[in-house]
Amino acid sequence: MLTLKHVLVLDNFQYFLPKCPALEWLEILMCSQLHNLHVSEPLLRLEFLRVQGCAINKIELHAPKLTTFEYRGCFKVIIALHKCLKLKTASIASHIEDNLEYVFTGLPNGLPHVERLHVKVFVRTQIPGFTQLPLKFINLRHLIMRITFGSAKRFGKNAVLQLAYLLEAAPLLVDLHLDVSYYAICTFILFVVLNTL
């Protein structure tokens, strides 16, 4: 296990990780100088990866045993874990940016094998119309999504119905738990369970 917290991590970090062949659990927390987590060699035993509070632009690695990935930070990051075939559970959170569209356009490509996804996002402006065809979450079965809107006054009464787009983006979804709240104004919870025939 390795946890790095408030550590100065430089670009040569990619050469350090392959020298830890027994590494199964990696946490990188509040390392503001780490801009890319790119490892060219496979991390053969890595099963858990958490990246939180880093000024990171890209997360790309090949870990054949990786089953769980957690990310908390800016949604401008490129997540490229498509080579991690056993990655089944992911948690993505950003209370910084206003980019719900990223959930539908960036995540399916970077996490194609995920079956359980937990997303937390903060939205300050009107939800876009989602006119582009999405990439698909082809394996996603269970989704928990928590969305906080910055101001109820900016949204029409039916804005939340646009989230039905989730059903297009994840055609094999079995369970959907959607929590939607308006910051400091009103809160409601919508719980939907979808059963496939």
PDB file of C-alpha atoms in Angstrom, residues 52-192:
ATOM      1  CA  GLN A  52      -7.992  13.370  -4.911  1.00  0.00           C
ATOM      2  CA  GLY A  53      -7.309  17.099  -4.849  1.00  0.00           C
ATOM      3  CA  CYS A  54      -4.480  17.088  -7.415  1.00  0.00           C
ATOM      4  CA  ALA A  55      -3.990  19.530 -10.313  1.00  0.00           C
ATOM      5  CA  ILE A  56      -3.939  16.594 -12.680  1.00  0.00           C
ATOM      6  CA  ASN A  57      -4.615  16.695 -16.429  1.00  0.00           C
ATOM      7  CA  LYS A  58      -4.509  12.994 -17.321  1.00  0.00           C
ATOM      8  CA  ILE A  59      -4.756   9.622 -15.608  1.00  0.00           C
ATOM      9  CA  GLU A  60      -3.586   6.832 -17.879  1.00  0.00           C
ATOM     10  CA  LEU A  61      -2.279   3.467 -16.816  1.00  0.00           C
ATOM     11  CA  HIS A  62      -2.613  -0.230 -17.465  1.00  0.00           C
ATOM     12  CA  ALA A  63      -3.407  -2.248 -14.352  1.00  0.00           C
ATOM     13  CA  PRO A  64      -4.905  -5.632 -15.282  1.00  0.00           C
ATOM     14  CA  LYS A  65      -6.137  -6.302 -11.709  1.00  0.00           C
ATOM     15  CA  LEU A  66      -7.536  -2.819 -10.987  1.00  0.00           C
ATOM     16  CA  THR A  67     -11.115  -3.222  -9.729  1.00  0.00           C
ATOM     17  CA  THR A  68     -11.810   0.123  -7.996  1.00  0.00           C
ATOM     18  CA  PHE A  69     -11.049   3.703  -9.056  1.00  0.00           C
ATOM     19  CA  GLU A  70     -11.937   6.882  -7.138  1.00  0.00           C
ATOM     20  CA  TYR A  71     -11.376  10.414  -8.385  1.00  0.00           C
ATOM     21  CA  ARG A  72     -12.256  13.700  -6.733  1.00  0.00           C
ATOM     22  CA  GLY A  73     -11.254  16.981  -8.313  1.00  0.00           C
ATOM     23  CA  CYS A  74     -11.503  18.936 -11.540  1.00  0.00           C
ATOM     24  CA  PHE A  75     -13.500  17.480 -14.456  1.00  0.00           C
ATOM     25  CA  LYS A  76     -10.938  18.722 -16.984  1.00  0.00           C
ATOM     26  CA  VAL A  77      -8.931  15.567 -16.346  1.00  0.00           C
ATOM     27  CA  ILE A  78      -8.686  12.944 -19.067  1.00  0.00           C
ATOM     28  CA  ILE A  79      -9.294   9.501 -17.612  1.00  0.00           C
ATOM     29  CA  ALA A  80      -7.936   6.694 -19.794  1.00  0.00           C
ATOM     30  CA  LEU A  81      -8.380   3.390 -17.969  1.00  0.00           C
ATOM     31  CA  HIS A  82      -9.776   1.432 -20.900  1.00  0.00           C
ATOM     32  CA  LYS A  83      -6.979  -1.144 -20.602  1.00  0.00           C
ATOM     33  CA  CYS A  84      -8.093  -2.004 -17.058  1.00  0.00           C
ATOM     34  CA  LEU A  85     -10.474  -4.792 -18.021  1.00  0.00           C
ATOM     35  CA  LYS A  86     -11.384  -5.742 -14.429  1.00  0.00           C
ATOM     36  CA  LEU A  87     -12.280  -2.197 -13.403  1.00  0.00           C
ATOM     37  CA  LYS A  88     -15.908  -2.594 -12.321  1.00  0.00           C
ATOM     38  CA  THR A  89     -16.432   0.135  -9.683  1.00  0.00           C
ATOM     39  CA  ALA A  90     -15.692   3.849 -10.049  1.00  0.00           C
ATOM     40  CA  SER A  91     -16.500   6.985  -8.064  1.00  0.00           C
ATOM     41  CA  ILE A  92     -16.139  10.420  -9.663  1.00  0.00           C
ATOM     42  CA  ALA A  93     -16.795  13.677  -7.799  1.00  0.00           C
ATOM     43  CA  SER A  94     -16.374  17.349  -8.623  1.00  0.00           C
ATOM     44  CA  HIS A  95     -17.847  20.210  -6.664  1.00  0.00           C
ATOM     45  CA  ILE A  96     -15.593  22.677  -8.476  1.00  0.00           C
ATOM     46  CA  GLU A  97     -16.698  22.698 -12.092  1.00  0.00           C
ATOM     47  CA  ASP A  98     -19.928  23.091 -13.943  1.00  0.00           C
ATOM     48  CA  ASN A  99     -19.636  20.258 -16.435  1.00  0.00           C
ATOM     49  CA  LEU A 100     -22.380  17.669 -16.318  1.00  0.00           C
ATOM     50  CA  GLU A 101     -21.809  16.992 -20.010  1.00  0.00           C
ATOM     51  CA  TYR A 102     -18.450  15.394 -19.144  1.00  0.00           C
ATOM     52  CA  VAL A 103     -20.296  12.538 -17.440  1.00  0.00           C
ATOM     53  CA  PHE A 104     -21.853  11.618 -20.776  1.00  0.00           C
ATOM     54  CA  THR A 105     -18.984  12.399 -23.141  1.00  0.00           C
ATOM     55  CA  GLY A 106     -15.739  11.807 -21.222  1.00  0.00           C
ATOM     56  CA  LEU A 107     -16.442   9.022 -18.769  1.00  0.00           C
ATOM     57  CA  PRO A 108     -17.823   6.337 -21.118  1.00  0.00           C
ATOM     58  CA  ASN A 109     -14.628   6.452 -23.160  1.00  0.00           C
ATOM     59  CA  GLY A 110     -12.266   6.438 -20.175  1.00  0.00           C
ATOM     60  CA  LEU A 111     -14.139   3.880 -18.059  1.00  0.00           C
ATOM     61  CA  PRO A 112     -15.772   1.524 -20.589  1.00  0.00           C
ATOM     62  CA  HIS A 113     -15.779  -1.596 -18.393  1.00  0.00           C
ATOM     63  CA  VAL A 114     -17.343  -0.049 -15.284  1.00  0.00           C
ATOM     64  CA  GLU A 115     -20.492  -1.739 -13.983  1.00  0.00           C
ATOM     65  CA  ARG A 116     -21.001   0.407 -10.848  1.00  0.00           C
ATOM     66  CA  LEU A 117     -20.567   4.176 -11.073  1.00  0.00           C
ATOM     67  CA  HIS A 118     -21.066   6.823  -8.389  1.00  0.00           C
ATOM     68  CA  VAL A 119     -21.039  10.429  -9.653  1.00  0.00           C
ATOM     69  CA  LYS A 120     -21.282  13.711  -7.699  1.00  0.00           C
ATOM     70  CA  VAL A 121     -21.460  16.944  -9.668  1.00  0.00           C
ATOM     71  CA  PHE A 122     -22.323  20.590  -9.041  1.00  0.00           C
ATOM     72  CA  VAL A 123     -24.179  22.500 -11.780  1.00  0.00           C
ATOM     73  CA  ARG A 124     -24.364  26.304 -11.848  1.00  0.00           C
ATOM     74  CA  THR A 125     -26.056  26.905 -15.194  1.00  0.00           C
ATOM     75  CA  GLN A 126     -28.944  25.545 -17.236  1.00  0.00           C
ATOM     76  CA  ILE A 127     -28.577  21.879 -18.150  1.00  0.00           C
ATOM     77  CA  PRO A 128     -27.659  21.705 -21.846  1.00  0.00           C
ATOM     78  CA  GLY A 129     -30.035  19.989 -24.242  1.00  0.00           C
ATOM     79  CA  PHE A 130     -27.725  16.991 -24.759  1.00  0.00           C
ATOM     80  CA  THR A 131     -28.235  17.122 -28.513  1.00  0.00           C
ATOM     81  CA  GLN A 132     -25.134  15.103 -29.379  1.00  0.00           C
ATOM     82  CA  LEU A 133     -25.373  11.347 -29.426  1.00  0.00           C
ATOM     83  CA  PRO A 134     -23.507  10.080 -26.391  1.00  0.00           C
ATOM     84  CA  LEU A 135     -20.841   7.508 -26.078  1.00  0.00           C
ATOM     85  CA  LYS A 136     -22.332   4.504 -24.363  1.00  0.00           C
ATOM     86  CA  PHE A 137     -21.629   2.997 -20.965  1.00  0.00           C
ATOM     87  CA  ILE A 138     -21.814  -0.484 -22.485  1.00  0.00           C
ATOM     88  CA  ASN A 139     -21.326  -2.365 -19.202  1.00  0.00           C
ATOM     89  CA  LEU A 140     -22.914   0.017 -16.696  1.00  0.00           C
ATOM     90  CA  ARG A 141     -25.565  -1.703 -14.565  1.00  0.00           C
ATOM     91  CA  HIS A 142     -25.681   0.407 -11.365  1.00  0.00           C
ATOM     92  CA  LEU A 143     -25.490   4.198 -11.232  1.00  0.00           C
ATOM     93  CA  ILE A 144     -25.704   6.522  -8.237  1.00  0.00           C
ATOM     94  CA  MET A 145     -25.700  10.163  -9.285  1.00  0.00           C
ATOM     95  CA  ARG A 146     -25.855  13.180  -6.983  1.00  0.00           C
ATOM     96  CA  ILE A 147     -26.388  16.524  -8.709  1.00  0.00           C
ATOM     97  CA  THR A 148     -26.509  19.851  -6.879  1.00  0.00           C
ATOM     98  CA  PHE A 149     -27.806  22.850  -8.792  1.00  0.00           C
ATOM     99  CA  GLY A 150     -26.374  26.222  -7.813  1.00  0.00           C
ATOM    100  CA  SER A 151     -29.647  28.147  -8.104  1.00  0.00           C
ATOM    101  CA  ALA A 152     -33.185  26.943  -8.692  1.00  0.00           C
ATOM    102  CA  LYS A 153     -34.080  30.264 -10.396  1.00  0.00           C
ATOM    103  CA  ARG A 154     -31.920  29.447 -13.426  1.00  0.00           C
ATOM    104  CA  PHE A 155     -33.770  26.229 -14.262  1.00  0.00           C
ATOM    105  CA  GLY A 156     -37.188  25.578 -15.726  1.00  0.00           C
ATOM    106  CA  LYS A 157     -39.560  23.320 -13.846  1.00  0.00           C
ATOM    107  CA  ASN A 158     -38.774  20.411 -16.148  1.00  0.00           C
ATOM    108  CA  ALA A 159     -34.984  20.809 -16.365  1.00  0.00           C
ATOM    109  CA  VAL A 160     -34.394  17.684 -14.318  1.00  0.00           C
ATOM    110  CA  LEU A 161     -36.308  15.635 -16.886  1.00  0.00           C
ATOM    111  CA  GLN A 162     -33.417  16.157 -19.288  1.00  0.00           C
ATOM    112  CA  LEU A 163     -31.549  13.655 -17.147  1.00  0.00           C
ATOM    113  CA  ALA A 164     -33.609  10.946 -18.815  1.00  0.00           C
ATOM    114  CA  TYR A 165     -30.690  11.102 -21.247  1.00  0.00           C
ATOM    115  CA  LEU A 166     -28.995   8.755 -18.785  1.00  0.00           C
ATOM    116  CA  LEU A 167     -31.193   5.969 -20.067  1.00  0.00           C
ATOM    117  CA  GLU A 168     -29.804   6.467 -23.566  1.00  0.00           C
ATOM    118  CA  ALA A 169     -26.220   6.658 -22.348  1.00  0.00           C
ATOM    119  CA  ALA A 170     -26.502   3.423 -20.324  1.00  0.00           C
ATOM    120  CA  PRO A 171     -28.828   1.078 -22.231  1.00  0.00           C
ATOM    121  CA  LEU A 172     -28.181  -1.907 -19.922  1.00  0.00           C
ATOM    122  CA  LEU A 173     -28.771   0.011 -16.683  1.00  0.00           C
ATOM    123  CA  VAL A 174     -30.555  -2.036 -14.005  1.00  0.00           C
ATOM    124  CA  ASP A 175     -30.441   0.332 -10.995  1.00  0.00           C
ATOM    125  CA  LEU A 176     -30.492   4.120 -11.092  1.00  0.00           C
ATOM    126  CA  HIS A 177     -30.394   6.201  -7.914  1.00  0.00           C
ATOM    127  CA  LEU A 178     -30.624   9.887  -8.729  1.00  0.00           C
ATOM    128  CA  ASP A 179     -30.401  12.546  -6.004  1.00  0.00           C
ATOM    129  CA  VAL A 180     -31.081  16.068  -7.219  1.00  0.00           C
ATOM    130  CA  SER A 181     -30.960  19.125  -4.998  1.00  0.00           C
ATOM    131  CA  TYR A 182     -31.102  22.879  -5.385  1.00  0.00           C
ATOM    132  CA  TYR A 183     -28.522  24.549  -3.204  1.00  0.00           C
ATOM    133  CA  ALA A 184     -30.059  26.023  -0.036  1.00  0.00           C
ATOM    134  CA  ILE A 185     -33.515  26.328  -1.595  1.00  0.00           C
ATOM    135  CA  CYS A 186     -35.223  22.969  -1.779  1.00  0.00           C
ATOM    136  CA  THR A 187     -34.215  19.362  -1.977  1.00  0.00           C
ATOM    137  CA  PHE A 188     -35.889  16.355  -3.396  1.00  0.00           C
ATOM    138  CA  ILE A 189     -34.831  12.810  -4.076  1.00  0.00           C
ATOM    139  CA  LEU A 190     -35.848  10.807  -7.057  1.00  0.00           C
ATOM    140  CA  PHE A 191     -35.256   7.102  -6.746  1.00  0.00           C
ATOM    141  CA  VAL A 192     -35.801   4.947  -9.754  1.00  0.00           C
TER     142      VAL A 192
END
